[in-house]
Coordinates of C-alpha atoms in Angstrom, one line a residue:
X31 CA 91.5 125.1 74.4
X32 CA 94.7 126.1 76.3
X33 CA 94.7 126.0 80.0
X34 CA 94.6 129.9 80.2
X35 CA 91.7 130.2 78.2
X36 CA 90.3 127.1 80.1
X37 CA 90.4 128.9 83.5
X38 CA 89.6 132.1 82.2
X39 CA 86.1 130.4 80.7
X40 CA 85.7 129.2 84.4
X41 CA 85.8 132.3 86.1
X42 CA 83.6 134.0 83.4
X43 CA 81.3 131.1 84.4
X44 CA 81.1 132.0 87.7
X45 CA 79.9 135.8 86.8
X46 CA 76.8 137.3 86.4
X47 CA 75.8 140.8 84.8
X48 CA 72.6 143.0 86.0
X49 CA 71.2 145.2 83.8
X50 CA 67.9 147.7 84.8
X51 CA 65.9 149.3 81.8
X52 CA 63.1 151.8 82.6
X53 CA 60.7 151.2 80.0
X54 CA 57.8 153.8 78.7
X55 CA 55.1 151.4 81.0
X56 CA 57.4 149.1 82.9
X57 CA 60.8 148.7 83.8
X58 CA 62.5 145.6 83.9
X59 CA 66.0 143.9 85.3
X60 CA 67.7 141.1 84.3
X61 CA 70.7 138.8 86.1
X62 CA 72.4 137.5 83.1
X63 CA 75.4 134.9 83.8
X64 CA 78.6 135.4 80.8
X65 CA 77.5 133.3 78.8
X66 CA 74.2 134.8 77.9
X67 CA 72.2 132.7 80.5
X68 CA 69.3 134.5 82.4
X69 CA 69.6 133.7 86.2
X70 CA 66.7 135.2 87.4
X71 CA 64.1 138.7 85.8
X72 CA 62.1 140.8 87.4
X73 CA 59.5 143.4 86.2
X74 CA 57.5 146.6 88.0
X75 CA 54.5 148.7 86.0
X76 CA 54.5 152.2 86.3
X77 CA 52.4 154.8 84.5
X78 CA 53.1 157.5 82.8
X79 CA 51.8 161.2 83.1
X80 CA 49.9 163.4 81.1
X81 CA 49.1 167.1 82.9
X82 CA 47.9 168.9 79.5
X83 CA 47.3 167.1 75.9
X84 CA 50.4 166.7 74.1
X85 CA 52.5 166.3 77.5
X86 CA 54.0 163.2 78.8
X87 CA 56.4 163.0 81.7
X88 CA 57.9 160.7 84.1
X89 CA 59.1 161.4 87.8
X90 CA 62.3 160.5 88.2
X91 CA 63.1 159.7 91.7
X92 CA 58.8 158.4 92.2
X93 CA 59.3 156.0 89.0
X94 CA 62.9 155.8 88.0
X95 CA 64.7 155.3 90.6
X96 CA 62.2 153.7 93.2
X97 CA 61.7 150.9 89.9
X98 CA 65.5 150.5 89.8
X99 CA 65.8 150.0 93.7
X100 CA 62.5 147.5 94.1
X101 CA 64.1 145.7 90.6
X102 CA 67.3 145.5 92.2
X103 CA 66.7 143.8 95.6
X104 CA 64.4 142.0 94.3
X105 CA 67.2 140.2 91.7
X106 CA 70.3 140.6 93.9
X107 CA 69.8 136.9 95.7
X108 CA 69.9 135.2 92.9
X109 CA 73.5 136.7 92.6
X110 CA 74.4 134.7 95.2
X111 CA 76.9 132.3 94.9
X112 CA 78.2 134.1 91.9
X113 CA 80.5 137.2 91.7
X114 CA 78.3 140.3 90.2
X115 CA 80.6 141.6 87.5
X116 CA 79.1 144.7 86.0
X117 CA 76.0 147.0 85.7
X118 CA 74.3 148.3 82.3
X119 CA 71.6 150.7 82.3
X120 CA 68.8 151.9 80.1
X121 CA 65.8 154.3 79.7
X122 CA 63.6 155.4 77.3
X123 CA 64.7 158.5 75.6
X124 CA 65.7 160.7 74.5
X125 CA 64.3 162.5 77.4
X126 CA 64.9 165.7 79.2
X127 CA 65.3 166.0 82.8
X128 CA 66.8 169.4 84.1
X129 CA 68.4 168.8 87.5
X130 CA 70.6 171.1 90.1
X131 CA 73.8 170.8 90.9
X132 CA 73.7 167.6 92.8
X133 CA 71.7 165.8 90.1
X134 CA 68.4 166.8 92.0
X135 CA 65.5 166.3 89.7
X136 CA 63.9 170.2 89.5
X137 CA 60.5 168.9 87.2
X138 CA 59.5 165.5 85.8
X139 CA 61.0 164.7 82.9
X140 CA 59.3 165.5 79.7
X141 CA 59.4 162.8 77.6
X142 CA 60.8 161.1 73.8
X143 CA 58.6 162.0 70.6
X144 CA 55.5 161.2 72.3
X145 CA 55.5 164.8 73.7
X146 CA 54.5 166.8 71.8
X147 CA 54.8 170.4 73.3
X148 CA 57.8 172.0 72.0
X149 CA 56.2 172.4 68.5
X150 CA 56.7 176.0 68.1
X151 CA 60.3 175.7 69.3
X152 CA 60.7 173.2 66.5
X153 CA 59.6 175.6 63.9
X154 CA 61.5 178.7 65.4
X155 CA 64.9 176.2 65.4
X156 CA 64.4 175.3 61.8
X157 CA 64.2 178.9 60.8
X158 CA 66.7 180.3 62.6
X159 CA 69.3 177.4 62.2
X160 CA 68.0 176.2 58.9
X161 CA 66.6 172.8 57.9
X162 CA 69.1 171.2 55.5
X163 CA 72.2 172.5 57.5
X164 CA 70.3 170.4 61.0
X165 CA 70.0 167.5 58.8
X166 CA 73.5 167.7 57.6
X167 CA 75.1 168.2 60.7
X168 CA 72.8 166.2 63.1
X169 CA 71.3 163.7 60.9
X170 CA 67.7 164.1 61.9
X171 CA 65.2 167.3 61.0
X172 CA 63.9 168.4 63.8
X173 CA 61.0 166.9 65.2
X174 CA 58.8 165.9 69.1
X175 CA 61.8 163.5 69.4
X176 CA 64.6 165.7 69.2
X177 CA 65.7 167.5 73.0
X178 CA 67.3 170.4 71.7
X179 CA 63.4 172.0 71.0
X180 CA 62.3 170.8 74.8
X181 CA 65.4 173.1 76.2
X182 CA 64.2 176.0 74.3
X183 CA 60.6 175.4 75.6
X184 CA 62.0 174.6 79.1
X185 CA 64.0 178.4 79.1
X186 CA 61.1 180.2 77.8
X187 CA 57.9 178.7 79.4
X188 CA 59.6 177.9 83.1
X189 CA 62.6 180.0 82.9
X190 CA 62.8 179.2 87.0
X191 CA 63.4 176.0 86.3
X192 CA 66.3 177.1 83.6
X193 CA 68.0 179.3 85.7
X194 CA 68.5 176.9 88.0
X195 CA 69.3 173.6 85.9
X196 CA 72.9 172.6 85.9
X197 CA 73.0 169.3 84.7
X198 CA 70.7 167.8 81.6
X199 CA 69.8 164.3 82.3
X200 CA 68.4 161.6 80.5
X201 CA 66.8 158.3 82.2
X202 CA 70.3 155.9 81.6
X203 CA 72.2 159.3 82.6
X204 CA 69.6 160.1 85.7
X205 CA 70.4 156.2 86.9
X206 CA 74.5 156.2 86.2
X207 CA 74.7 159.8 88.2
X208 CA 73.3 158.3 91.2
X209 CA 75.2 155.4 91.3
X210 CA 78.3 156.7 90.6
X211 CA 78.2 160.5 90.6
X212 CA 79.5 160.8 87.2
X213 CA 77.4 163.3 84.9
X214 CA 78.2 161.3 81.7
X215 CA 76.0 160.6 78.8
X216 CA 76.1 158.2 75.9
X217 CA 77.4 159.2 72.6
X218 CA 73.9 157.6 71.0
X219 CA 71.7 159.3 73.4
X220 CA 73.9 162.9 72.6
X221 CA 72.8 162.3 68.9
X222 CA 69.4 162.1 70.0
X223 CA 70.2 165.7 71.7
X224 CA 69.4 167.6 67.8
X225 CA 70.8 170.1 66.6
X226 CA 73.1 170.5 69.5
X227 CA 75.1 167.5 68.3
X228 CA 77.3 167.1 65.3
X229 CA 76.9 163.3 64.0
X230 CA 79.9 163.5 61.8
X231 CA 82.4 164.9 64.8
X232 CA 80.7 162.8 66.9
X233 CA 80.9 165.8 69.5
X234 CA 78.8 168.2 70.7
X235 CA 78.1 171.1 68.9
X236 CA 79.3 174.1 70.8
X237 CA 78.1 177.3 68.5
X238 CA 74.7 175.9 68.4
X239 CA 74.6 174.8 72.0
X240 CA 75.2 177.7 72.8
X241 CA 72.3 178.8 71.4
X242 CA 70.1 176.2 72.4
X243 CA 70.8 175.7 75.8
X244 CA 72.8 178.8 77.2
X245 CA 75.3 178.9 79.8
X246 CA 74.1 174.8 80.2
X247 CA 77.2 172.8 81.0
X248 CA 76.7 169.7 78.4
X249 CA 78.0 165.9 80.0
X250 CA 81.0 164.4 79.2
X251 CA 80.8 161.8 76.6
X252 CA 81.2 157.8 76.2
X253 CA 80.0 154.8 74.4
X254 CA 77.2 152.5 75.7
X255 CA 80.2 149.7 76.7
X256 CA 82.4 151.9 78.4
X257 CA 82.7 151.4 82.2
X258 CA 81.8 155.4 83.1
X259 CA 82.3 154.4 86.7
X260 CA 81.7 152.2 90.0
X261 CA 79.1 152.6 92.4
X262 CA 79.8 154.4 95.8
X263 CA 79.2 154.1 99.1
X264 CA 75.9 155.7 99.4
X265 CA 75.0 154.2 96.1
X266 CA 75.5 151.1 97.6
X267 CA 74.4 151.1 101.1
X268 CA 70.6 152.3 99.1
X269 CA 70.7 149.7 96.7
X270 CA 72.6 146.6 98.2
X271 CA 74.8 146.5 95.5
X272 CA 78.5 146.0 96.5
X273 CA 80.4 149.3 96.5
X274 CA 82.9 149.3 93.4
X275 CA 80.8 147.8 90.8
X276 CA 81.6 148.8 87.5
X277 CA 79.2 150.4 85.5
X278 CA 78.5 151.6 82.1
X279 CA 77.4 154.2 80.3
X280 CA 74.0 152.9 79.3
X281 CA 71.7 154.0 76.4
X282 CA 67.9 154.7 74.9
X283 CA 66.3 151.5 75.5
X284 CA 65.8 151.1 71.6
X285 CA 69.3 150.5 71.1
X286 CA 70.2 148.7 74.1
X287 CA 66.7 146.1 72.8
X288 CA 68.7 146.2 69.5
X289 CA 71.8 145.0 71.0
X290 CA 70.0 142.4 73.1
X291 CA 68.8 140.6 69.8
X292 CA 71.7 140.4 67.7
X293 CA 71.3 143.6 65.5
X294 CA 75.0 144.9 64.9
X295 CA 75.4 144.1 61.2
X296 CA 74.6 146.9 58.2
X297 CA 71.6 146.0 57.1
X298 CA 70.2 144.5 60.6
X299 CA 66.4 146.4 62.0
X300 CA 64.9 145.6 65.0
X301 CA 61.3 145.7 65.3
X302 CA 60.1 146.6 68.8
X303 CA 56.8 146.0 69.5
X304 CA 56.0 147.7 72.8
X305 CA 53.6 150.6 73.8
X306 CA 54.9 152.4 70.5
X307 CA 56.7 150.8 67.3
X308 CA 60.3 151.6 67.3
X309 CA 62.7 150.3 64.1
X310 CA 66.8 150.5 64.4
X311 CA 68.9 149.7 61.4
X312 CA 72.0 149.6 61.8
X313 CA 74.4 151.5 58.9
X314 CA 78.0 151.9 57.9
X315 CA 77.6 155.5 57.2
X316 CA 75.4 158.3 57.7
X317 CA 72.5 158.5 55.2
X318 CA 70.5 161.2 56.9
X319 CA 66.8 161.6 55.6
X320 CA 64.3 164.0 56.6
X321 CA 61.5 161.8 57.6
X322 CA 63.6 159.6 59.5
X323 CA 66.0 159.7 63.0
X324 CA 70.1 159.3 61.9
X325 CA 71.9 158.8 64.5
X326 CA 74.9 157.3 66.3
X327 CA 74.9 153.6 66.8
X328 CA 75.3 152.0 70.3
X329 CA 79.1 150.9 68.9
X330 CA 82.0 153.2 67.6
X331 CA 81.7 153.7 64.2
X332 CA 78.5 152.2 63.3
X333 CA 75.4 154.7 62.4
X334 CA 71.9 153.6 62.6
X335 CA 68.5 155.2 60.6
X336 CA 65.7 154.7 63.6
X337 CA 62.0 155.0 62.8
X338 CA 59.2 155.0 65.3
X339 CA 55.5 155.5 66.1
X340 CA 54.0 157.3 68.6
X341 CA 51.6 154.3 69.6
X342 CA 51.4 151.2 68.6
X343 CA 51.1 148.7 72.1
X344 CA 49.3 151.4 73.6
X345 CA 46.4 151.3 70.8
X346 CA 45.5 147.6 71.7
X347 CA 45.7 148.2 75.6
X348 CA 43.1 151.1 74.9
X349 CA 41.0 149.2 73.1
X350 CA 41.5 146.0 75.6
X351 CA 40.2 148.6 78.0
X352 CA 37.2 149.7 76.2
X353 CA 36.2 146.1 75.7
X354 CA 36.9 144.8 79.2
X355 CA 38.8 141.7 77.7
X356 CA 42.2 140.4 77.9
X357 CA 45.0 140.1 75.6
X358 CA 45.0 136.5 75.0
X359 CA 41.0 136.2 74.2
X360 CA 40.8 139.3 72.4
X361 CA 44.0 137.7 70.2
X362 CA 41.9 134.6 69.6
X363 CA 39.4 135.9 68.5
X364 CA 41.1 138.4 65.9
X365 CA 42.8 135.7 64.5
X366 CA 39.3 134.0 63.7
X367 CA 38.3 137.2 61.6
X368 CA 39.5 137.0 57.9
X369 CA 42.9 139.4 56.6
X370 CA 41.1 143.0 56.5
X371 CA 38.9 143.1 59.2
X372 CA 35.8 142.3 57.3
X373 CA 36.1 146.0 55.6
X374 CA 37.7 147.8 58.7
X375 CA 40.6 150.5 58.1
X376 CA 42.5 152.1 61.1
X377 CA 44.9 155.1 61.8
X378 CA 46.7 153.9 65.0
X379 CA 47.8 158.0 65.0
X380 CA 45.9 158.4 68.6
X381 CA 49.1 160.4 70.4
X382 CA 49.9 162.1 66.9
X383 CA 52.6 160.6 64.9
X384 CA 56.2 160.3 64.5
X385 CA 58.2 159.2 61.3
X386 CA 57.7 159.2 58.7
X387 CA 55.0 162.4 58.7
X388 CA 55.8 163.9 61.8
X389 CA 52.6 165.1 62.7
X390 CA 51.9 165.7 66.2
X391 CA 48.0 166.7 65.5
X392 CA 47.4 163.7 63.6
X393 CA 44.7 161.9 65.0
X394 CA 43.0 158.4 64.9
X395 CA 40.8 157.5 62.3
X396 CA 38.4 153.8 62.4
X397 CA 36.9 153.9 58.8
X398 CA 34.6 151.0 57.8
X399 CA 32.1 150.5 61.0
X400 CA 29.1 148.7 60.5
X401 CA 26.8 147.4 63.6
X402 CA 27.7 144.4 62.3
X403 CA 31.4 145.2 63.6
X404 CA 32.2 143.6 66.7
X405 CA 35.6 143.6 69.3
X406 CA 37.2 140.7 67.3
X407 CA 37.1 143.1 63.9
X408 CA 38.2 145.7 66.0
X409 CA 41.2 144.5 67.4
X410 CA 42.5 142.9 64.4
X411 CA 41.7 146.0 62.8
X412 CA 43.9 147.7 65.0
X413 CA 46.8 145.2 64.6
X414 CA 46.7 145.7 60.8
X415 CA 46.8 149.8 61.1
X416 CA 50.0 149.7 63.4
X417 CA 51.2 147.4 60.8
X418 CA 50.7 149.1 57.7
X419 CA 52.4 152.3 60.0
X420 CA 55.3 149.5 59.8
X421 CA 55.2 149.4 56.2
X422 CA 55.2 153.0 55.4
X423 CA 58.3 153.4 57.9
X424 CA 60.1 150.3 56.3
X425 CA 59.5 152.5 53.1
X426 CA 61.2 154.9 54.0
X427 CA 64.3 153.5 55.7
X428 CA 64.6 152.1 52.0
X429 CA 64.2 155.2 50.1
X430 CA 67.1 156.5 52.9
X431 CA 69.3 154.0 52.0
X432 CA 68.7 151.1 54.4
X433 CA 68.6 147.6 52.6
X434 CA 66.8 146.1 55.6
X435 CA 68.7 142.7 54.9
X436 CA 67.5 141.1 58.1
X437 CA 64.8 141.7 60.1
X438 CA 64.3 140.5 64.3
X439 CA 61.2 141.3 66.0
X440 CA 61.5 141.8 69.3
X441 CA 59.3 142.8 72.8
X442 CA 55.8 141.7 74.6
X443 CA 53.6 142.0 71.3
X444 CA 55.7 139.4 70.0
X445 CA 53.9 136.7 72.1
X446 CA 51.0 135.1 71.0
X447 CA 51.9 135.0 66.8
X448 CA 49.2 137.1 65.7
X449 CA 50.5 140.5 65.2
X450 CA 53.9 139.5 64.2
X451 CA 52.3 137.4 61.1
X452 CA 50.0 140.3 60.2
X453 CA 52.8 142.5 60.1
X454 CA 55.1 139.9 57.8
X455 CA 51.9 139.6 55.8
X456 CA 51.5 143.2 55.5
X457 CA 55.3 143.8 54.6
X458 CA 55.9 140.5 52.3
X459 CA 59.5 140.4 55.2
X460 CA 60.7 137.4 57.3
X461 CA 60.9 138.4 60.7
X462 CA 63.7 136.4 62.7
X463 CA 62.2 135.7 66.8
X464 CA 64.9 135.0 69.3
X465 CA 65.1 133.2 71.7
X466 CA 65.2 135.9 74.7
X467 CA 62.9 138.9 73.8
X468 CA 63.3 140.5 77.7
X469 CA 64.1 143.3 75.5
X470 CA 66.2 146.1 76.9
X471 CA 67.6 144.7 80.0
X472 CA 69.2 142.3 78.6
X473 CA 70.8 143.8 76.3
X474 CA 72.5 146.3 78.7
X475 CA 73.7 142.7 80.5
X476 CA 75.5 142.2 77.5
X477 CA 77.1 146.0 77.0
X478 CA 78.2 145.6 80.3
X479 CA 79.6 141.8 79.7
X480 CA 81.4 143.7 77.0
X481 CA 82.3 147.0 78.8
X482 CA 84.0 144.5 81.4
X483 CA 85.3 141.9 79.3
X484 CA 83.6 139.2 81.3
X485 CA 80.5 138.3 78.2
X486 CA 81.7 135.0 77.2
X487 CA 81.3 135.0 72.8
X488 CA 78.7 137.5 73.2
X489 CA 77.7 136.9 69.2
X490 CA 76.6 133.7 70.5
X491 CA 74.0 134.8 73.3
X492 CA 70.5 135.3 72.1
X493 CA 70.5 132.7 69.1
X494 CA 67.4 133.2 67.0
X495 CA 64.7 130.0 67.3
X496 CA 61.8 131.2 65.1
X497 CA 61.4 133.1 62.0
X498 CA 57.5 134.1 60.8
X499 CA 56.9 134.1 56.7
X500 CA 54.7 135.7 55.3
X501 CA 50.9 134.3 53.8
X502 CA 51.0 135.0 50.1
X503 CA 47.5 135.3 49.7
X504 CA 47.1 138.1 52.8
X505 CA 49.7 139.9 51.1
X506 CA 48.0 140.3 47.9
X507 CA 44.7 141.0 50.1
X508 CA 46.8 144.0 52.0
X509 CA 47.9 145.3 48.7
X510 CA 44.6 147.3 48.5
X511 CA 44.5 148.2 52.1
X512 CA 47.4 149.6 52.0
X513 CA 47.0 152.1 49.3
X514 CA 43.9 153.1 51.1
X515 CA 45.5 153.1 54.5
X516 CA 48.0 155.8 52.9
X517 CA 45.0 157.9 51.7
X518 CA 42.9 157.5 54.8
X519 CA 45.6 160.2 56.1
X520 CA 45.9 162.6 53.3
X521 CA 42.0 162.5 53.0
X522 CA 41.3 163.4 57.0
X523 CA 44.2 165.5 57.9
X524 CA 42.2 168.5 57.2
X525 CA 39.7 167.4 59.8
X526 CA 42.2 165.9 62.5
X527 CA 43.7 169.1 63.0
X528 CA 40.8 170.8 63.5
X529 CA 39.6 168.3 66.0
X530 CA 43.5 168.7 67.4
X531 CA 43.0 172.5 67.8
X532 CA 40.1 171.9 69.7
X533 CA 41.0 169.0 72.0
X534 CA 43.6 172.0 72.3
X535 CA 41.6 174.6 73.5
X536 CA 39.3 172.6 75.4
X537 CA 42.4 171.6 77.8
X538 CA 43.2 175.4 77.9
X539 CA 39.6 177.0 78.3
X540 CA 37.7 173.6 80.3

């Protein structure tokens, strides 16, 4: 090692990285030193909304920003002693959070997929736009996760709100505004943004904006890496970070988790198990697919096909609830009750469901119950339906194209073994565990360790230190399952939606 490269490794040593992600349920910050090292974490719960069925919605400034302020003074002494070197942000997304002039929140921001309101603003955007030329251009159809249906609703059911909305915000773009009064926004996030977005120009797509979201001035764009600005003075005398701090541009937490773990590579997925499923393969070109999410990667010139379900975590937290147990006993004991459940079959499609049906009145389904049936059979039950969701999805990034070459599981479910062996069992795939699952905040550590230049051999960071193989014989067992799993659905969906309509009108007419 020459003496330059020698000193410069010592001042990289003595730098740390902070990076904030607002989660779905929790938000969470990490001090990350340049080599990968995590100094010190911090975590906040927070819950999320739900004013009519079908909506779900975050307060910015009540839960965004108060989370990022509590995560960050609570981390910033560990900095000490070390020279803070850059900020990376994250949120869950893609999100739609109409603001004034100044960046002033004017409504809580309607959530990703998981809301489910702009449905007939999907349909009127397919027919007047037309499905195969979205797909073409934007790489997704469009669907409860795409924005560009949300601003339609926004115009036509609070045009108040509309008229006075100058800036469209996401949860990464919310944070980065008010630290550094930039109104910026991530070229991944912008592909989220369908159809206003052309995937191929990697642009915005000003005929159909136009259309979409009227007289809206759209933010500039950059890539998840690039430093987007510094933090000011009222920024900083708020937060107690040190006035001129670079930061980036941020991201959807997805892709900033992805980053965290090590998936860069064609062929690379991340499974995130969190309060919903999410799946991120990274591609070398754009494959789009109607029952799946194409979209820009959180790297210049890389793609990624992204699948995800609209519960997953939030199933087993329900269910922990209805039980009055916790995690780690109700995981036990699942783990004593044989592959299937002892003749149990579940939907996990309680909040609808995202790829690959896109069905927002879907609705869970428990098949099999006997008295016999207790919370163990339950539980595991409800571990095995999430994971056959993860099947169906892996399906289908294959039929799209994706060769799913190397999977890493990543996120709180990960602890404790069982699901994570259930769903290698259920898929016949080797999942690859990490060695830091934090999740999203680190990984925005890292793009800013790389936006700066200060990330000593960031390839190197998060090394993997398990992998989970799948059990033969369960495999063979889910063989069955799953074929039944897959016409549990098609068999009930007549009867879900009518139960959907009327959950529907029940909320309208209580």
């Amino acid at each position: 090692m020459s003496a330059e490269a020698g000193a410069d490794r010592l001042q990289h040593s003595q730098a740390v990285l902070l990076g904030i992600d607002i989660g779905t349920s929790s938000s969470k910050g990490v001090l990350v030193d340049a080599t990968g090292k995590i100094v010190a974490r911090a975590s906040r719960p927070h819950q999320t909304s739900h004013p009519h069925p079908g909506w779900v919605e975050h307060d910015a400034e009540s839960v965004w920003w108060a989370d990022f302020l509590e995560l960050t003074r609570e981390l910033l002494p560990a900095a000490e002693g070390y020279e803070l070197a850059g900020l990376g942000v994250s949120g869950i997304g893609p999100v739609l959070l109409p603001a004034d002039g100044s960046g002033k929140p004017l409504r809580p921001a309607i959530l990703y997929g998981v809301d489910t309101r702009a449905t007939d603003e999907i349909d009127e955007l397919t027919a007047e736009l037309g499905a195969e030329e979205i797909l073409r251009r934007g790489g997704s159809a469009l669907s409860s996760q795409a924005v560009g249906p949300k601003i339609r609703w926004l115009a036509e059911h609070e045009p108040e709100v509309y008229r006075r909305t100058e800036m469209l915000l996401m949860c990464s773009s919310y944070l980065v505004h008010r630290l550094t009064g930039r109104y910026v926004l991530d070229h991944h996030s912008a592909s989220q943004c369908d159809p206003i977005y052309d995937l191929r120009a990697r642009d915005w797509s000003a005929d159909w904006a136009a259309r979409v979201a009227p007289d809206l001035p759209l933010p500039e764009l950059a890539w998840p890496t690039e430093v987007v600005g510094r933090v000011g003075a009222e920024a900083a005398a708020e937060t107690g970070l040190p006035e001129g701090l670079p930061v980036t541009a941020g991201t959807v937490d997805a892709w900033a988790e992805a980053t965290s773990v090590g998936v860069r590579a064609p062929g690379d997925v991340m499974l995130m198990y969190g309060t919903t499923m999410f799946f991120v393969e990274v591609l070398d070109e754009v494959t789009p697919h109607p029952a799946l999410w194409g979209t820009c990667g959180a790297f210049p010139d890389t793609y990624t096909l992204a699948a995800g379900m609209a519960t997953s975590g939030a199933v087993t937290d329900w269910l922990r609830g209805l039980v009055d147990g916790d995690f780690a006993q109700l995981v036990s004991e699942a783990a004593m009750v044989p592959a299937g459940s002892r003749g149990l079959l579940l939907l996990p499609y309680f909040a609808g469901e995202r790829t690959p049906i896109f069905d927002p009145s879907a609705r869970g389904v428990l098949a099999g119950l006997t008295l016999e049936h207790g919370r163990a059979e339950l539980y595991r039950a409800a571990l095995e339906g999430i994971s056959f969701g993860v099947r169906h999805n892996l399906e289908a990034m294959g039929q799209a194209g994706g060769s799913a070459r190397r999977l890493v599981a990543v996120g709180g479910g990960t602890q404790g073994g069982l699901w994570t062996q259930i769903v290698s069992d259920i898929t016949g795939k080797e999942q690859q565990i990490p060695a830091e699952t934090v999740g999203a905040a680190y990984g925005n550590a890292l793009l800013a360790g790389v936006g700066t230049g200060t990330a000593v051999d960031p390839d190197a960071w998060n090394p993997i230190v398990d992998t989970v193989r799948p059990n033969p014989d369960n495999t063979e067992r889910y063989e069955n399952y799953y074929r039944h799993y897959r016409d549990l659905y098609d068999s009930t969906t007549r009867i879900a939606h009518f139960l959907a309509a009327e959950q529907h009108a029940a909320d309208q007419h209580p």
